[in-house]
């Protein structure tokens, strides 16, 4: 159909107003919620990010001042440390580093566990145990990590003592250059439950006769994984990866519980969510900055969310 | 060309709670088309999977020619299997599906192409090569899955109810085609089915299975003409063989209500004077139905219960002293409630003893 024809068809088309009204009525509740809680705050932040703020009072238009101040704030990006790769590097690089480590690790681990559990007796119990981490509130995870890494009572240090590495015993969450990795490990534990569950259901959806057929065709375990299992669970991988990325972008409670509002000693594992919270709700209130940081987060999350939403 | 031999093969599941195969002895000759026939749950698919190497026998041994393959993996046995649901790899095209076993076995690309061309021509699926399985009809999937099996030139073909997902017309077509392929390729084939028509029309020999054991192995004709047990007799034939209880005495079988039928079992010997409970078996198609009295030696009298005209033949259900006996006749004038005589020839009568074994 040519453009002209399409236009004609649409212009001439009889609009069924009654139907349109009905559709509108049904859409209204959802759209209202979506508007009030999603689009509204986003638009408000976009506008607000160009204004000066006195606590929660909007002041004069300041153009890009909030943006330039935020992007040069060492708490958001510490360029010198970033180039030297020493912590603190600022919330944005730290958040992205977290993502780079967390997503592949939790994805691969989830897949490995799902494959491992697939043919085991008692797989339901094992799956439940692993998934338990994902169902636990993230604040609790943060507190648990505090205990795990505690120098006296912590399991991790106890383990080091048991294997004779007493020299390594320390308060891991207070070590500026290591602390973030310790927290990432905790996050991976949480997210692995989720990716394992998705992979498990994807694996369960593979017809066993396909794998038997591949065995008869001569494929060993590795070829069966590469040629049959992996291509068939690939769509799930996209979901796991993107959900993982969004999860890390929104991360807050683990960091807050483990390191307080500053995000560890000298902000060494501060993340974007924490900076939004600090800018908006601690003295001095920097509402404009909070909006800018939240918008930066949104800029990363939006395309990911759009990709997931458009998937078949 | 491979001779397959199963010796005392037993397979338990769930730590012995389920016995899928119980001490199976079976020989499949070089190039033979053997059909495993039996009702669902009789263990025929398990037997096939044991030959494929997808299951490991709990007891017993499997030999291919002189080689013991019991512990060999499926890929080391050089068997090809066609699954009931075809098991085509959904993410691969028809070409990739057929090519896969060759690729795994490192067959050089030129030879792969050659063999794919050869096989797809043989099965008339040349124009489907770039399609994904989801775009194919049931028959086309079936052919693709056969092509994947054939292209490898395996030593043994294993087919697990390959026609059961096709519609009736296509099933007839594929039956002929499969038989043609097997004749052409001359590869030892084991074919599992619960459909006796398929078994009778395709098999060189048929192994009838029930409850995990092989009940009889015979050529189709022999299976039909000399079923060794009442179970086999009732499993083969449509409708199944009639079995009428009676007592054998002095060369005759006395049925209830004083009817007696002479059976000259030539080999009857000293035990002749003893009486023994037996079952008299007559196939429905071997009965003739007479409305008037008949002077035939072997006649059973009963009352017509129902008449089922099925076009090419008619089934007459006759009540003989409480036993429903079926007769399959070309045409009939009898009606419900008529008193009729069912006659049969001596050579059409089978006698089974108490244990259900065919008497000589």
XYZ file of C-alpha atoms in Angstrom:
672
model
C 0.000 0.000 0.000
C 1.445 3.373 -0.981
C 1.664 6.252 1.449
C -1.101 8.032 -0.404
C -3.403 5.046 -0.159
C -2.673 4.629 3.505
C -3.485 8.269 4.103
C -6.712 8.057 2.133
C -7.781 4.954 3.975
C -7.176 6.579 7.312
C -8.770 9.893 6.526
C -11.849 8.305 5.016
C -12.093 5.637 7.641
C -15.224 5.784 9.707
C -14.136 6.212 13.266
C -16.307 4.165 15.575
C -16.615 6.756 18.314
C -18.562 4.489 20.591
C -15.823 1.894 20.483
C -13.144 4.544 20.930
C -14.923 5.845 24.014
C -15.176 2.334 25.464
C -11.473 1.752 24.870
C -10.701 5.043 26.571
C -12.812 4.166 29.603
C -10.997 0.892 30.052
C -7.593 2.496 29.585
C -8.252 5.311 32.016
C -7.389 3.609 35.349
C -4.130 2.194 34.039
C -3.129 5.369 32.264
C -3.886 7.423 35.366
C -1.588 5.333 37.531
C 1.059 5.281 34.814
C 0.810 9.058 34.462
C 0.843 9.858 38.161
C 3.618 7.497 39.186
C 5.800 7.167 36.071
C 5.453 9.758 33.362
C 4.614 12.604 35.762
C 7.700 12.283 37.980
C 9.910 11.772 34.924
C 8.650 14.921 33.260
C 8.822 16.783 36.573
C 12.457 15.698 37.004
C 13.380 16.674 33.465
C 11.934 20.138 33.957
C 13.179 20.444 37.539
C 16.735 19.539 36.559
C 17.010 22.916 34.805
C 15.941 24.955 37.851
C 17.585 26.037 41.081
C 16.096 24.497 44.234
C 15.826 25.777 47.751
C 15.161 22.525 49.562
C 11.919 21.370 47.842
C 10.984 24.847 46.511
C 11.576 25.416 42.825
C 13.623 28.569 42.218
C 14.983 30.303 39.118
C 15.822 28.702 35.784
C 19.540 27.861 35.801
C 19.955 26.021 32.519
C 22.469 23.184 32.593
C 24.025 24.254 35.890
C 22.637 21.242 37.852
C 23.872 18.917 35.118
C 27.399 20.321 34.907
C 27.745 20.443 38.692
C 26.586 16.855 39.034
C 28.768 15.476 36.272
C 31.848 17.178 37.721
C 31.022 16.108 41.282
C 33.688 13.582 42.363
C 30.967 11.694 44.235
C 29.315 10.998 40.886
C 32.381 10.672 38.672
C 35.879 11.013 40.132
C 37.862 11.301 36.899
C 41.344 11.139 38.480
C 40.610 7.988 40.443
C 38.722 6.493 37.514
C 41.755 6.841 35.251
C 43.959 5.325 37.955
C 41.320 2.677 38.711
C 41.347 3.317 42.453
C 38.294 3.613 44.624
C 36.361 5.797 45.155
C 35.691 6.369 41.466
C 32.277 7.941 41.972
C 28.815 6.459 42.000
C 28.344 6.237 38.228
C 31.527 4.291 37.352
C 31.104 2.156 40.465
C 27.529 1.344 39.516
C 28.604 0.442 35.969
C 31.500 -1.663 37.262
C 29.051 -3.454 39.487
C 26.906 -4.161 36.427
C 29.826 -5.383 34.338
C 30.790 -7.894 37.030
C 27.380 -8.807 38.350
C 25.471 -9.531 35.142
C 27.796 -12.069 33.482
C 28.543 -13.790 36.784
C 24.942 -14.197 37.892
C 23.866 -15.232 34.380
C 26.530 -17.898 33.949
C 26.134 -19.146 37.503
C 22.358 -19.356 37.089
C 22.740 -21.343 33.887
C 25.333 -23.669 35.394
C 23.166 -24.367 38.432
C 20.077 -24.880 36.281
C 21.982 -27.393 34.126
C 23.414 -29.065 37.203
C 20.055 -29.397 38.927
C 18.122 -30.409 35.811
C 18.612 -34.157 36.180
C 19.152 -34.380 39.913
C 16.898 -36.002 42.403
C 15.726 -33.361 44.880
C 16.165 -30.619 42.312
C 13.109 -28.812 43.658
C 14.694 -28.456 47.080
C 17.996 -27.313 45.611
C 16.265 -24.790 43.378
C 14.243 -23.470 46.308
C 17.388 -23.044 48.362
C 19.121 -21.059 45.652
C 16.019 -19.034 44.869
C 15.570 -18.149 48.537
C 18.260 -15.474 48.136
C 16.170 -13.674 45.546
C 13.079 -13.673 47.741
C 14.945 -12.202 50.716
C 14.555 -8.424 51.082
C 17.713 -6.746 49.816
C 18.100 -4.814 53.093
C 18.388 -8.136 54.857
C 20.942 -9.273 52.287
C 23.004 -6.185 53.063
C 22.856 -6.903 56.799
C 23.699 -10.544 56.227
C 26.735 -9.463 54.216
C 27.813 -7.260 57.136
C 27.795 -10.360 59.321
C 29.403 -12.594 56.730
C 32.384 -10.271 56.335
C 32.663 -9.324 60.024
C 36.282 -9.781 61.241
C 35.309 -11.538 64.503
C 31.982 -13.301 63.982
C 31.959 -13.496 60.186
C 31.684 -16.816 58.367
C 34.012 -15.692 55.615
C 36.886 -14.800 57.944
C 36.253 -17.958 59.935
C 36.625 -19.902 56.733
C 39.947 -18.169 56.072
C 41.115 -19.139 59.555
C 40.072 -22.729 58.997
C 42.054 -23.008 55.772
C 45.041 -21.428 57.452
C 44.923 -17.986 55.790
C 44.741 -16.054 59.047
C 46.894 -13.302 57.583
C 44.023 -12.429 55.251
C 41.455 -11.949 58.020
C 40.074 -8.398 57.932
C 36.874 -6.361 57.836
C 36.288 -6.815 54.130
C 33.623 -4.129 53.812
C 36.019 -1.512 55.212
C 38.793 -2.232 52.698
C 38.482 0.593 50.135
C 39.921 -1.293 47.164
C 38.150 -4.620 47.796
C 34.875 -3.761 49.493
C 32.814 -3.304 46.311
C 33.772 -6.758 45.036
C 32.610 -8.287 48.310
C 29.242 -6.617 47.882
C 29.045 -7.644 44.219
C 29.501 -11.249 45.338
C 26.470 -10.842 47.599
C 24.458 -9.327 44.788
C 25.428 -12.182 42.489
C 24.180 -14.661 45.054
C 20.808 -12.889 45.053
C 20.434 -12.613 41.289
C 21.680 -16.147 40.599
C 18.476 -17.516 42.124
C 16.463 -15.535 39.636
C 18.477 -16.465 36.560
C 18.630 -20.111 37.655
C 14.859 -20.190 37.914
C 14.369 -18.709 34.446
C 16.932 -21.063 32.938
C 15.416 -24.036 34.751
C 12.047 -23.404 33.215
C 13.636 -22.868 29.810
C 15.514 -26.158 30.150
C 12.363 -27.937 31.233
C 10.763 -26.665 28.032
C 13.313 -28.463 25.849
C 11.891 -31.709 24.519
C 14.113 -34.489 25.974
C 13.925 -36.371 22.696
C 15.923 -33.533 21.081
C 18.830 -34.237 23.399
C 18.462 -37.979 22.930
C 18.405 -37.494 19.208
C 21.590 -35.451 19.470
C 23.179 -38.202 21.555
C 22.344 -40.731 18.870
C 23.617 -38.341 16.209
C 26.932 -38.521 18.056
C 27.009 -35.270 20.011
C 28.861 -35.330 23.337
C 27.793 -33.226 26.328
C 29.596 -30.113 25.108
C 28.181 -30.273 21.575
C 24.732 -30.966 22.958
C 25.005 -27.825 25.045
C 26.453 -25.688 22.268
C 24.262 -26.903 19.414
C 20.953 -27.688 21.086
C 20.578 -26.333 24.616
C 22.213 -22.933 24.206
C 20.328 -21.883 21.049
C 17.068 -22.927 22.690
C 17.644 -21.019 25.946
C 19.054 -17.924 24.214
C 15.819 -15.917 24.400
C 15.841 -16.437 28.167
C 19.410 -15.171 28.310
C 18.289 -11.823 26.912
C 15.704 -11.542 29.682
C 18.153 -12.639 32.383
C 20.843 -10.199 31.246
C 18.558 -7.208 30.929
C 16.713 -7.883 34.159
C 20.118 -8.197 35.832
C 21.271 -4.878 34.396
C 18.111 -3.132 35.543
C 18.426 -4.741 38.956
C 21.971 -3.417 39.377
C 20.997 0.069 38.152
C 18.313 0.229 40.808
C 20.463 -1.241 43.542
C 20.192 0.638 46.822
C 19.215 -1.308 49.902
C 22.189 -3.707 49.947
C 24.632 -0.808 49.765
C 22.715 1.280 52.284
C 22.452 -1.562 54.771
C 26.113 -2.514 54.451
C 27.707 0.919 54.255
C 25.199 3.514 55.429
C 24.191 6.638 53.435
C 27.782 7.362 52.430
C 28.198 4.038 50.660
C 31.089 2.624 52.609
C 34.208 4.355 53.860
C 34.856 7.398 51.695
C 31.997 6.376 49.328
C 33.991 3.440 47.902
C 30.921 1.483 46.975
C 28.384 4.236 46.568
C 25.949 3.766 43.677
C 23.571 6.053 41.769
C 20.519 5.150 43.857
C 22.382 6.063 47.007
C 23.428 9.436 45.584
C 19.833 10.246 44.648
C 18.771 9.422 48.175
C 21.574 11.444 49.752
C 21.088 14.483 47.529
C 17.334 14.537 48.066
C 16.989 13.586 51.704
C 20.114 14.608 53.600
C 21.226 18.082 54.606
C 22.054 20.085 52.560
C 19.155 19.087 50.294
C 20.255 19.228 46.637
C 16.997 18.458 44.900
C 18.259 19.458 41.445
C 21.227 17.123 41.725
C 18.987 14.273 42.868
C 16.879 14.766 39.759
C 19.890 14.772 37.477
C 21.308 11.551 38.986
C 17.894 9.884 38.785
C 17.646 10.920 35.129
C 21.091 9.451 34.417
C 19.878 6.183 35.897
C 16.768 6.401 33.760
C 18.812 6.981 30.601
C 20.501 3.622 31.134
C 17.395 1.760 32.227
C 14.914 3.025 29.650
C 16.424 1.443 26.507
C 16.821 -1.845 28.411
C 13.218 -1.776 29.545
C 12.114 -0.901 26.007
C 14.034 -3.895 24.643
C 12.376 -6.268 27.105
C 8.947 -4.799 26.398
C 9.363 -5.304 22.658
C 10.508 -8.908 22.922
C 8.122 -11.553 21.592
C 24.574 -54.879 7.832
C 24.257 -55.812 11.441
C 22.878 -58.718 13.369
C 21.362 -57.649 16.678
C 21.097 -59.987 19.590
C 19.431 -59.366 22.945
C 20.225 -61.939 25.593
C 18.250 -61.992 28.795
C 17.844 -58.242 28.728
C 15.986 -56.897 31.729
C 15.327 -53.274 32.587
C 14.086 -52.038 35.933
C 13.107 -48.505 36.799
C 12.704 -46.867 40.182
C 15.037 -49.303 41.889
C 13.172 -52.376 40.690
C 9.627 -51.199 41.357
C 8.880 -51.051 37.674
C 9.998 -53.857 35.391
C 9.866 -52.479 31.865
C 11.560 -55.419 30.157
C 11.787 -58.855 31.669
C 14.517 -61.130 30.379
C 14.118 -60.508 26.686
C 15.816 -62.815 24.197
C 15.619 -61.580 20.653
C 17.620 -62.035 17.480
C 17.324 -59.595 14.594
C 18.918 -60.813 11.391
C 21.057 -58.780 8.998
C 18.890 -56.458 6.957
C 15.729 -57.695 8.622
C 12.693 -55.491 9.281
C 11.589 -56.545 12.747
C 8.500 -55.030 14.301
C 8.005 -54.838 18.050
C 4.253 -54.942 18.457
C 2.306 -54.604 21.655
C -0.202 -52.522 23.593
C 0.928 -49.275 25.198
C 3.073 -49.770 28.260
C 4.240 -53.239 27.192
C 7.907 -52.218 27.177
C 8.483 -52.097 23.441
C 9.832 -48.548 23.444
C 12.126 -49.385 26.365
C 13.451 -52.345 24.391
C 14.144 -50.036 21.460
C 15.858 -47.504 23.706
C 18.017 -50.276 25.127
C 19.139 -51.182 21.624
C 19.781 -47.491 20.903
C 21.862 -47.150 24.047
C 19.597 -44.488 25.541
C 18.946 -46.867 28.431
C 21.372 -49.267 30.044
C 20.061 -52.769 30.729
C 19.784 -53.746 34.400
C 20.660 -57.305 33.405
C 21.589 -59.095 30.229
C 23.629 -58.248 27.172
C 23.187 -56.691 23.771
C 25.406 -57.664 20.844
C 25.762 -56.085 17.416
C 27.254 -58.853 15.293
C 29.889 -60.322 17.586
C 30.565 -57.144 19.479
C 29.121 -56.620 22.931
C 27.650 -53.116 22.883
C 25.867 -53.171 26.237
C 28.122 -50.459 27.642
C 28.566 -48.475 24.426
C 27.135 -44.982 24.178
C 24.461 -44.363 21.530
C 26.937 -42.579 19.292
C 29.333 -45.519 19.402
C 26.676 -47.950 18.236
C 26.125 -46.279 14.875
C 22.364 -46.491 15.129
C 19.890 -43.955 13.798
C 16.583 -43.381 15.459
C 13.355 -41.790 14.331
C 11.296 -40.553 17.261
C 7.542 -40.530 17.539
C 7.517 -36.722 17.641
C 10.361 -36.592 15.060
C 12.688 -34.665 17.439
C 13.728 -32.174 14.769
C 15.940 -29.395 16.105
C 13.537 -26.435 15.998
C 16.222 -23.771 15.587
C 17.825 -25.432 12.583
C 16.621 -25.532 8.994
C 15.810 -28.832 7.302
C 19.262 -28.826 5.731
C 20.977 -28.173 9.061
C 18.916 -30.871 10.714
C 19.918 -33.446 8.132
C 23.500 -32.225 8.130
C 23.903 -32.314 11.906
C 24.900 -35.971 12.371
C 27.404 -35.635 9.536
C 28.842 -32.460 10.988
C 29.265 -34.111 14.375
C 31.108 -36.971 12.713
C 33.408 -34.572 10.857
C 32.304 -35.603 7.397
C 33.954 -33.155 4.942
C 31.586 -30.459 3.610
C 31.630 -31.634 -0.030
C 30.655 -35.131 0.954
C 27.986 -33.740 3.282
C 26.392 -31.795 0.438
C 26.478 -34.851 -1.777
C 24.852 -37.070 0.783
C 22.230 -34.498 1.692
C 21.319 -34.166 -1.970
C 21.124 -37.920 -2.387
C 18.959 -38.391 0.700
C 16.613 -35.507 0.100
C 16.027 -36.754 -3.444
C 15.244 -40.194 -2.128
C 12.619 -38.702 0.198
C 11.395 -35.971 -2.166
C 12.112 -33.067 0.173
C 14.670 -31.181 -1.963
C 12.603 -28.001 -1.952
C 12.217 -27.856 1.830
C 15.892 -27.501 2.683
C 15.764 -23.884 3.829
C 12.622 -24.182 5.925
C 12.450 -24.496 9.678
C 10.598 -27.492 11.167
C 7.776 -25.241 12.382
C 6.940 -24.414 8.764
C 6.557 -28.066 7.761
C 3.515 -30.321 7.718
C 3.479 -33.548 9.710
C 4.418 -35.634 6.689
C 7.263 -33.315 5.744
C 8.634 -33.430 9.284
C 8.438 -37.183 9.158
C 10.442 -37.245 5.924
C 13.010 -34.823 7.310
C 13.474 -36.938 10.376
C 13.860 -40.037 8.176
C 16.369 -38.164 6.037
C 18.398 -37.293 9.119
C 18.454 -40.971 10.025
C 19.286 -42.224 6.545
C 21.958 -39.673 5.653
C 24.351 -41.181 8.182
C 24.229 -44.627 6.597
C 23.808 -46.215 10.019
C 24.182 -49.883 10.805
C 20.738 -50.048 12.387
C 17.513 -48.105 12.043
C 15.341 -47.710 15.072
C 11.862 -46.347 14.513
C 9.637 -45.502 17.458
C 6.007 -45.296 16.328
C 7.032 -43.013 13.473
C 3.611 -42.970 11.816
C 1.381 -42.441 14.814
C 1.245 -38.657 14.475
C 0.160 -38.730 10.829
C -3.374 -38.767 9.483
C -4.768 -42.039 8.133
C -4.118 -41.354 4.454
C -0.566 -40.172 4.982
C 0.081 -43.113 7.260
C -0.798 -45.534 4.443
C 1.487 -43.661 2.060
C 4.408 -43.544 4.463
C 3.971 -47.208 5.285
C 4.600 -48.136 1.688
C 7.413 -45.636 1.443
C 9.145 -46.845 4.592
C 8.982 -50.418 3.417
C 10.396 -49.368 0.031
C 13.215 -47.452 1.703
C 14.109 -50.330 3.944
C 14.138 -52.733 0.996
C 16.348 -50.356 -0.967
C 18.759 -49.560 1.837
C 18.748 -53.070 3.281
C 19.582 -51.866 6.776
C 18.619 -53.874 9.861
C 15.536 -52.159 11.223
C 13.580 -52.351 14.447
C 10.195 -50.724 14.268
C 8.017 -50.148 17.298
C 4.268 -49.844 16.919
C 1.018 -50.664 18.655
C -0.778 -50.803 15.320
C -1.058 -54.383 14.145
C -1.947 -53.374 10.608
C 1.379 -51.524 10.344
C 3.175 -54.455 11.882
C 1.592 -57.047 9.600
C 2.122 -55.016 6.433
C 5.708 -53.940 7.052
C 7.482 -56.472 9.205
C 9.598 -59.357 7.946
C 8.984 -60.734 11.409
C 6.956 -59.468 14.319
C 7.836 -59.744 17.980
C 4.635 -59.470 19.988
C 5.257 -58.013 23.423
C 3.153 -57.818 26.545
C 4.019 -56.852 30.109
C 7.699 -56.507 29.364
C 8.177 -59.871 27.714
C 8.223 -61.137 24.146
C 5.242 -63.475 23.691
C 5.917 -64.680 20.183
C 8.291 -63.881 17.368
C 7.087 -64.966 13.963
C 6.461 -63.906 10.401
C 3.169 -62.044 9.980
C 1.403 -64.941 8.334
C 2.455 -67.416 10.959
C 1.502 -65.029 13.709
C -1.961 -64.812 12.262
C -2.288 -68.503 11.465
C -0.638 -70.007 14.513
C -0.867 -67.635 17.473
C 0.915 -69.496 20.222
C -1.066 -68.140 23.138
C -4.581 -66.881 23.713
C -3.114 -63.470 24.420
C -1.449 -63.258 21.011
C -4.522 -64.754 19.375
C -6.669 -62.036 20.828
C -4.175 -59.299 20.064
C -3.747 -60.103 16.376
C -6.722 -59.773 14.071
C -9.576 -57.353 13.897
C -11.920 -58.105 15.481
C -9.843 -60.444 17.664
C -10.191 -64.207 17.752
C -13.241 -65.638 19.541
C -12.396 -67.837 22.513
C -15.109 -70.135 23.808
C -14.542 -72.101 26.975
C -15.223 -75.828 26.969
C -13.968 -79.259 27.922
C -11.950 -81.477 25.683
C -12.851 -85.124 25.814
C -12.411 -87.975 23.318
C -11.496 -85.814 20.345
C -14.360 -83.430 20.832
C -14.724 -80.169 22.659
C -17.856 -79.977 24.721
C -19.091 -76.480 25.002
C -21.749 -75.449 27.453
C -25.355 -76.519 26.906
C -24.385 -79.809 25.408
C -22.997 -78.536 22.113
C -19.971 -80.532 21.186
C -17.563 -79.892 18.388
C -15.279 -82.551 17.007
C -11.677 -81.519 16.723
C -9.392 -84.016 15.202
C -6.215 -83.051 16.780
C -4.114 -85.655 15.051
C -1.465 -85.733 17.686
C -3.896 -86.592 20.409
C -2.381 -89.430 22.331
C -2.907 -91.256 25.575
C -4.369 -88.309 27.345
C -7.338 -88.615 25.021
C -9.621 -90.195 27.544
C -8.898 -87.551 30.165
C -11.016 -84.476 30.109
C -9.356 -81.102 30.256
C -10.660 -77.556 30.216
C -9.742 -75.801 26.979
C -10.566 -72.699 25.001
C -11.752 -73.135 21.463
C -10.494 -70.292 19.284
C -12.011 -69.368 15.942
C -11.323 -66.152 14.061
C -14.440 -64.122 13.182
C -13.618 -64.293 9.477
C -13.513 -68.102 9.589
C -17.145 -68.441 10.664
C -20.019 -68.872 8.243
C -23.426 -67.813 9.473
C -26.399 -70.051 8.628
C -29.973 -69.183 9.428
C -31.313 -72.687 8.702
C -30.129 -75.801 10.369
C -26.968 -77.152 8.883
C -25.515 -80.603 8.665
C -21.954 -79.345 9.084
C -19.876 -81.215 11.673
C -18.682 -78.108 13.383
C -21.457 -75.767 14.259
C -22.162 -73.580 17.213
C -25.656 -72.368 17.806
C -26.579 -69.012 19.238
C -28.835 -65.986 18.999
C -27.978 -62.893 16.991
C -27.401 -59.917 19.282
C -26.449 -57.234 16.799
C -25.508 -56.915 13.168
C -22.892 -54.293 12.223
C -22.699 -53.659 8.488
C -19.337 -52.003 7.782
C -19.473 -51.814 3.995
C -16.901 -54.282 2.795
C -18.018 -56.810 5.421
C -20.534 -57.265 8.174
C -19.934 -58.248 11.778
C -22.572 -60.442 13.368
C -22.471 -60.639 17.156
C -23.952 -63.899 18.340
C -24.736 -64.854 21.901
C -23.613 -68.414 22.548
C -24.588 -69.395 26.074
C -23.646 -66.033 27.476
C -20.431 -65.678 25.458
C -20.477 -63.041 22.743
C -19.050 -64.513 19.562
C -18.227 -62.381 16.537
C -18.509 -63.548 12.957
C -17.144 -61.486 10.081
C -19.021 -62.252 6.866
C -19.277 -60.556 3.458
C -23.074 -60.225 3.592
C -25.805 -61.671 5.709
C -29.576 -61.856 5.818
C -29.875 -62.600 9.538
C -31.391 -60.169 11.993
C -31.351 -59.517 15.684
C -33.011 -62.305 17.624
C -32.565 -64.939 14.893
C -31.343 -68.348 15.928
C -28.237 -69.034 13.851
C -25.562 -71.685 13.361
C -21.940 -70.673 13.097
C -19.889 -73.196 11.152
C -16.155 -73.433 10.621
C -13.563 -75.737 9.140
C -11.392 -77.983 11.237
C -8.182 -76.202 10.240
C -9.616 -72.895 11.404
C -10.073 -74.071 14.949
C -7.422 -73.535 17.619
C -7.334 -75.179 20.982
C -5.657 -73.551 23.947
C -5.064 -75.212 27.283
C -5.795 -73.754 30.695
C -2.590 -71.736 30.697
C -3.498 -70.202 27.365
C -0.897 -72.161 25.371
C -1.749 -73.486 21.934
C -2.319 -77.238 21.957
C -0.516 -79.070 19.200
